[in-house]
CSV table of C-alpha atoms in Angstrom, one decimal:
chain,number,residue,atom,x,y,z
A,1,MET,CA,50.2,136.8,94.6
A,2,THR,CA,49.2,136.2,98.2
A,3,PHE,CA,45.8,134.6,98.3
A,4,ALA,CA,45.4,133.5,101.9
A,5,GLN,CA,46.9,132.8,105.3
A,6,GLU,CA,45.9,130.8,108.4
A,7,GLU,CA,42.7,128.9,108.0
A,8,LYS,CA,40.6,131.1,105.8
A,9,TYR,CA,41.2,132.7,102.5
A,10,THR,CA,41.8,136.5,102.9
A,11,MET,CA,41.6,139.5,100.6
A,12,PRO,CA,44.8,140.4,98.7
A,13,GLU,CA,46.2,143.7,99.8
A,14,LEU,CA,45.9,146.3,96.9
A,15,LYS,CA,49.3,147.8,95.9
A,16,TYR,CA,47.5,151.1,95.1
A,17,LYS,CA,44.6,153.3,96.3
A,18,PHE,CA,41.2,153.1,94.7
A,19,ASP,CA,41.6,156.4,92.8
A,20,ALA,CA,45.2,155.5,91.6
A,21,LEU,CA,44.0,154.0,88.3
A,22,GLU,CA,42.0,157.0,87.1
A,23,PRO,CA,40.9,158.0,84.5
A,24,HIS,CA,41.2,154.5,83.1
A,25,ILE,CA,39.4,152.8,86.0
A,26,ASP,CA,37.5,155.2,88.2
A,27,ALA,CA,37.7,155.2,92.1
A,28,LYS,CA,34.1,154.3,92.6
A,29,THR,CA,34.3,151.3,90.4
A,30,MET,CA,37.5,150.1,92.1
A,31,GLU,CA,36.0,150.5,95.6
A,32,ILE,CA,32.8,148.6,94.7
A,33,HIS,CA,34.6,146.0,92.6
A,34,TYR,CA,37.2,145.2,95.3
A,35,SER,CA,35.3,145.8,98.6
A,36,LYS,CA,31.9,144.4,97.5
A,37,HIS,CA,32.1,142.1,94.6
A,38,HIS,CA,35.5,140.4,95.3
A,39,LYS,CA,34.8,140.5,99.1
A,40,ALA,CA,31.5,138.6,98.5
A,41,TYR,CA,33.3,135.9,96.5
A,42,LEU,CA,35.8,135.5,99.3
A,43,ASP,CA,33.2,135.3,102.0
A,44,ASN,CA,31.0,132.9,100.1
A,45,LEU,CA,34.1,130.7,99.4
A,46,ASN,CA,35.0,130.4,103.0
A,47,LYS,CA,31.3,129.7,104.0
A,48,SER,CA,31.1,127.0,101.4
A,49,GLY,CA,34.1,125.2,103.0
A,50,GLY,CA,36.4,125.8,100.1
A,51,ASN,CA,39.1,126.8,102.6
A,52,THR,CA,39.1,123.4,104.2
A,53,ILE,CA,39.2,121.1,101.1
A,54,LEU,CA,42.9,121.7,100.1
A,55,GLY,CA,44.1,124.4,102.5
A,56,ALA,CA,43.7,128.1,102.4
A,57,THR,CA,46.9,128.8,100.6
A,58,ALA,CA,47.9,130.0,97.2
A,59,ALA,CA,48.9,126.4,96.1
A,60,GLY,CA,45.7,125.1,97.8
A,61,LEU,CA,43.5,127.6,95.8
A,62,GLU,CA,45.2,126.6,92.5
A,63,ASP,CA,44.6,122.9,93.3
A,64,LEU,CA,41.0,123.7,94.2
A,65,MET,CA,40.6,125.3,90.8
A,66,LEU,CA,42.1,122.2,89.2
A,67,ALA,CA,39.8,119.9,91.1
A,68,VAL,CA,36.5,121.7,91.3
A,69,ASP,CA,33.7,120.7,88.7
A,70,GLY,CA,30.3,121.8,87.8
A,71,LYS,CA,28.8,119.7,90.6
A,72,ASN,CA,29.9,122.2,93.2
A,73,ALA,CA,28.7,125.5,91.7
A,74,SER,CA,29.3,127.5,94.9
A,75,ILE,CA,32.9,126.6,95.2
A,76,ARG,CA,33.5,126.9,91.5
A,77,ASN,CA,31.9,130.4,91.1
A,78,ASN,CA,33.3,131.9,94.4
A,79,GLY,CA,36.7,130.2,94.2
A,80,GLY,CA,37.0,131.4,90.7
A,81,GLY,CA,35.9,134.8,91.6
A,82,HIS,CA,38.6,135.0,94.4
A,83,TYR,CA,41.4,133.6,92.2
A,84,ASN,CA,40.5,135.7,89.1
A,85,HIS,CA,40.2,139.0,90.9
A,86,SER,CA,43.4,138.4,92.9
A,87,LEU,CA,45.2,138.0,89.6
A,88,PHE,CA,43.5,141.0,88.1
A,89,TRP,CA,44.5,143.4,90.9
A,90,ASP,CA,48.1,142.1,90.8
A,91,ILE,CA,48.6,143.0,87.1
A,92,LEU,CA,47.3,146.5,87.4
A,93,SER,CA,49.4,149.5,88.5
A,94,PRO,CA,49.2,153.4,88.4
A,95,THR,CA,52.8,153.3,87.3
A,96,PRO,CA,52.9,150.3,85.0
A,97,GLN,CA,56.2,149.1,83.8
A,98,LYS,CA,56.9,148.2,80.1
A,99,MET,CA,57.7,144.7,79.2
A,100,ALA,CA,61.3,143.9,79.9
A,101,ASP,CA,63.5,142.1,77.4
A,102,GLY,CA,63.1,138.5,78.4
A,103,LYS,CA,61.2,135.2,78.0
A,104,LEU,CA,57.8,136.8,77.8
A,105,GLU,CA,58.7,139.2,75.1
A,106,VAL,CA,60.3,136.4,73.0
A,107,ALA,CA,57.2,134.2,73.5
A,108,ILE,CA,54.8,137.0,72.5
A,109,LYS,CA,56.9,137.7,69.3
A,110,ASN,CA,56.9,134.0,68.4
A,111,GLN,CA,53.2,133.4,69.1
A,112,PHE,CA,51.6,136.8,68.2
A,113,VAL,CA,54.2,138.8,66.3
A,114,SER,CA,54.0,141.8,68.6
A,115,GLN,CA,52.6,143.1,71.8
A,116,ASP,CA,50.2,145.3,69.9
A,117,SER,CA,48.9,142.3,68.1
A,118,LEU,CA,48.4,140.4,71.3
A,119,ILE,CA,46.4,143.4,72.7
A,120,LYS,CA,44.2,143.6,69.6
A,121,LEU,CA,43.5,139.9,69.8
A,122,MET,CA,42.6,140.0,73.5
A,123,ASN,CA,40.3,143.0,72.9
A,124,ALA,CA,38.6,141.1,70.1
A,125,GLU,CA,38.1,138.1,72.4
A,126,GLY,CA,36.7,140.4,75.1
A,127,LEU,CA,34.2,142.0,72.7
A,128,LYS,CA,33.1,138.6,71.5
A,129,ARG,CA,32.4,137.2,75.0
A,130,PHE,CA,28.6,137.3,75.4
A,131,GLY,CA,27.5,138.4,78.9
A,132,SER,CA,30.0,138.1,81.8
A,133,GLY,CA,33.4,136.6,81.8
A,134,TRP,CA,37.1,137.0,81.4
A,135,VAL,CA,39.8,137.2,78.8
A,136,TRP,CA,43.1,135.5,79.5
A,137,LEU,CA,46.6,135.2,78.3
A,138,VAL,CA,47.5,131.6,79.2
A,139,VAL,CA,50.6,129.4,79.4
A,140,THR,CA,49.6,126.1,78.0
A,141,PRO,CA,50.7,122.7,79.5
A,142,PHE,CA,53.2,122.6,76.6
A,143,LYS,CA,54.7,126.1,77.5
A,144,THR,CA,53.2,127.9,74.6
A,145,LEU,CA,51.0,131.0,74.9
A,146,THR,CA,47.4,131.3,73.9
A,147,ILE,CA,44.4,133.6,74.3
A,148,ILE,CA,41.1,132.4,75.5
A,149,SER,CA,37.9,133.7,77.2
A,150,THR,CA,35.8,132.1,79.8
A,151,PRO,CA,32.3,132.7,81.0
A,152,ASN,CA,31.3,133.8,84.5
A,153,GLN,CA,34.1,133.2,87.0
A,154,ASP,CA,35.6,130.2,85.2
A,155,ASN,CA,39.3,130.3,84.5
A,156,PRO,CA,41.8,128.2,82.4
A,157,ILE,CA,42.9,126.0,85.3
A,158,MET,CA,39.4,124.6,85.6
A,159,ASP,CA,37.9,121.6,83.8
A,160,ILE,CA,37.0,123.6,80.7
A,161,ASP,CA,37.9,122.5,77.1
A,162,ASP,CA,41.3,120.8,77.1
A,163,VAL,CA,42.5,123.1,74.3
A,164,LYS,CA,41.9,126.1,76.6
A,165,ARG,CA,43.5,124.8,79.8
A,166,GLY,CA,46.7,126.3,81.3
A,167,ILE,CA,47.9,128.8,83.8
A,168,PRO,CA,46.7,132.4,83.3
A,169,VAL,CA,49.4,135.1,83.6
A,170,LEU,CA,47.1,138.0,82.6
A,171,GLY,CA,43.4,138.3,83.0
A,172,ILE,CA,41.0,141.1,82.0
A,173,ASP,CA,37.6,141.2,83.7
A,174,VAL,CA,34.8,141.9,81.2
A,175,TRP,CA,31.9,141.6,83.7
A,176,GLU,CA,29.9,144.8,83.5
A,177,HIS,CA,30.6,145.6,87.1
A,178,ALA,CA,34.3,146.1,86.1
A,179,TYR,CA,33.5,149.1,83.9
A,180,TYR,CA,29.8,150.1,83.7
A,181,LEU,CA,29.9,153.1,86.1
A,182,ASN,CA,32.4,154.8,83.9
A,183,TYR,CA,31.9,153.3,80.5
A,184,GLN,CA,28.2,152.2,80.6
A,185,ASN,CA,27.8,149.6,77.8
A,186,LYS,CA,31.0,150.6,75.9
A,187,ARG,CA,33.1,147.5,76.7
A,188,GLY,CA,35.3,148.2,73.8
A,189,GLU,CA,36.3,151.6,75.1
A,190,TYR,CA,37.0,150.0,78.6
A,191,LEU,CA,39.1,147.3,76.9
A,192,LYS,CA,41.1,150.0,75.0
A,193,ASN,CA,41.8,151.9,78.1
A,194,VAL,CA,42.5,149.2,80.6
A,195,TRP,CA,45.9,148.5,78.9
A,196,ASN,CA,47.1,151.8,80.2
A,197,VAL,CA,47.3,150.4,83.7
A,198,VAL,CA,48.5,146.9,82.9
A,199,ASP,CA,52.0,146.3,84.4
A,200,TRP,CA,53.8,144.2,81.9
A,201,ALA,CA,56.7,143.7,84.4
A,202,GLN,CA,54.3,141.8,86.6
A,203,VAL,CA,52.9,139.8,83.8
A,204,GLY,CA,56.4,138.8,82.9
A,205,LYS,CA,57.0,137.6,86.4
A,206,ASN,CA,53.7,135.6,86.3
A,207,TYR,CA,54.9,134.1,83.0
A,208,GLU,CA,58.2,132.9,84.3
A,209,ALA,CA,56.6,131.6,87.5
A,210,ALA,CA,54.0,129.7,85.4
A,211,LEU,CA,56.8,128.0,83.3
A,212,GLN,CA,58.2,126.6,86.6
A,213,SER,CA,55.0,125.8,88.3
A,214,PRO,CA,54.2,122.1,89.4
A,215,LEU,CA,50.6,123.0,88.3
A,216,LEU,CA,51.7,123.0,84.7
A,217,LYS,CA,52.7,119.4,84.9
A,218,LYS,CA,49.5,118.4,86.6
A,219,LEU,CA,47.5,120.0,83.8
A,220,LYS,CA,49.7,118.3,81.2
A,221,ASN,CA,48.9,114.9,82.8
A,222,LEU,CA,45.2,115.7,82.9
A,223,ILE,CA,45.1,116.4,79.1
A,224,GLY,CA,47.5,113.7,78.1
A,225,ARG,CA,45.0,112.1,75.9
A,226,VAL,CA,45.2,115.1,73.6
A,227,SER,CA,48.5,115.3,71.7
A,228,LYS,CA,50.8,118.3,72.0
A,229,ASN,CA,50.9,118.7,68.2
A,230,LEU,CA,47.0,118.7,67.9
A,231,ILE,CA,46.7,121.4,70.6
A,232,ASN,CA,49.4,123.5,69.1
A,233,CYS,CA,47.8,123.2,65.7
A,234,ILE,CA,44.4,124.2,67.0
A,235,HIS,CA,46.0,127.3,68.9
A,236,ARG,CA,47.8,128.3,65.6
A,237,LEU,CA,44.5,128.0,63.6
A,238,HIS,CA,42.7,130.2,66.2
A,239,PHE,CA,45.4,132.7,66.0
A,240,LEU,CA,45.3,132.9,62.2
A,241,GLN,CA,41.5,133.2,62.3
A,242,LYS,CA,41.7,136.1,64.7
A,243,GLN,CA,44.3,137.8,62.6
A,244,VAL,CA,42.0,137.6,59.6
A,245,ILE,CA,39.1,139.1,61.7
A,246,ILE,CA,41.3,142.0,62.9
A,247,SER,CA,42.7,142.9,59.6
A,248,SER,CA,39.3,142.8,57.8
């Protein structure tokens, strides 16, 4: 993803037109979501000085997400809004590619049994998220996969629960502005349909990049007080609990 250039963060260039994701995401929603909501996050991030703290680059934005805390709500909310939406646009496509045989496919089978099971779990997490937020597929600092949701514009890189931290490789926006014009209050219908435009080839690229990212080591050092085995056990317990919910 390209987040920024020069001295200010800039809008990522969409790889498709606003109407290209129809009927799953309508053109009007895309236009407002990208041109109004995301643009406002970007402008407010630059106004708040977020572009000057660690540099207006992709790596700088990731490090900003790592460093920001609740004391600076403007940079947290607007920086998160810019980061989260940039990832979201990047994993959508009017001609989505299937998941290629590779590391991501193996990891999903090991962690979630199947891609269908992963989707069901993410949808369940999205429906459970009260109010506004995001659902994420995350590479943990120990290179396992987990599914989490976050409120507002928080993301897994930030100083949230240690068990939830990691690098997001796939994010689904469950704010009402992402779907309300087309789906009204039917978030479940939106979650079901959005997968028709998720590009698994791009998710796979994000996954492999995350495994090699220096950010993963930084996150591991930050949560070093929590043992790898404990975190993995908690992730496994969460997965089993979700499976019971889905099958019931």
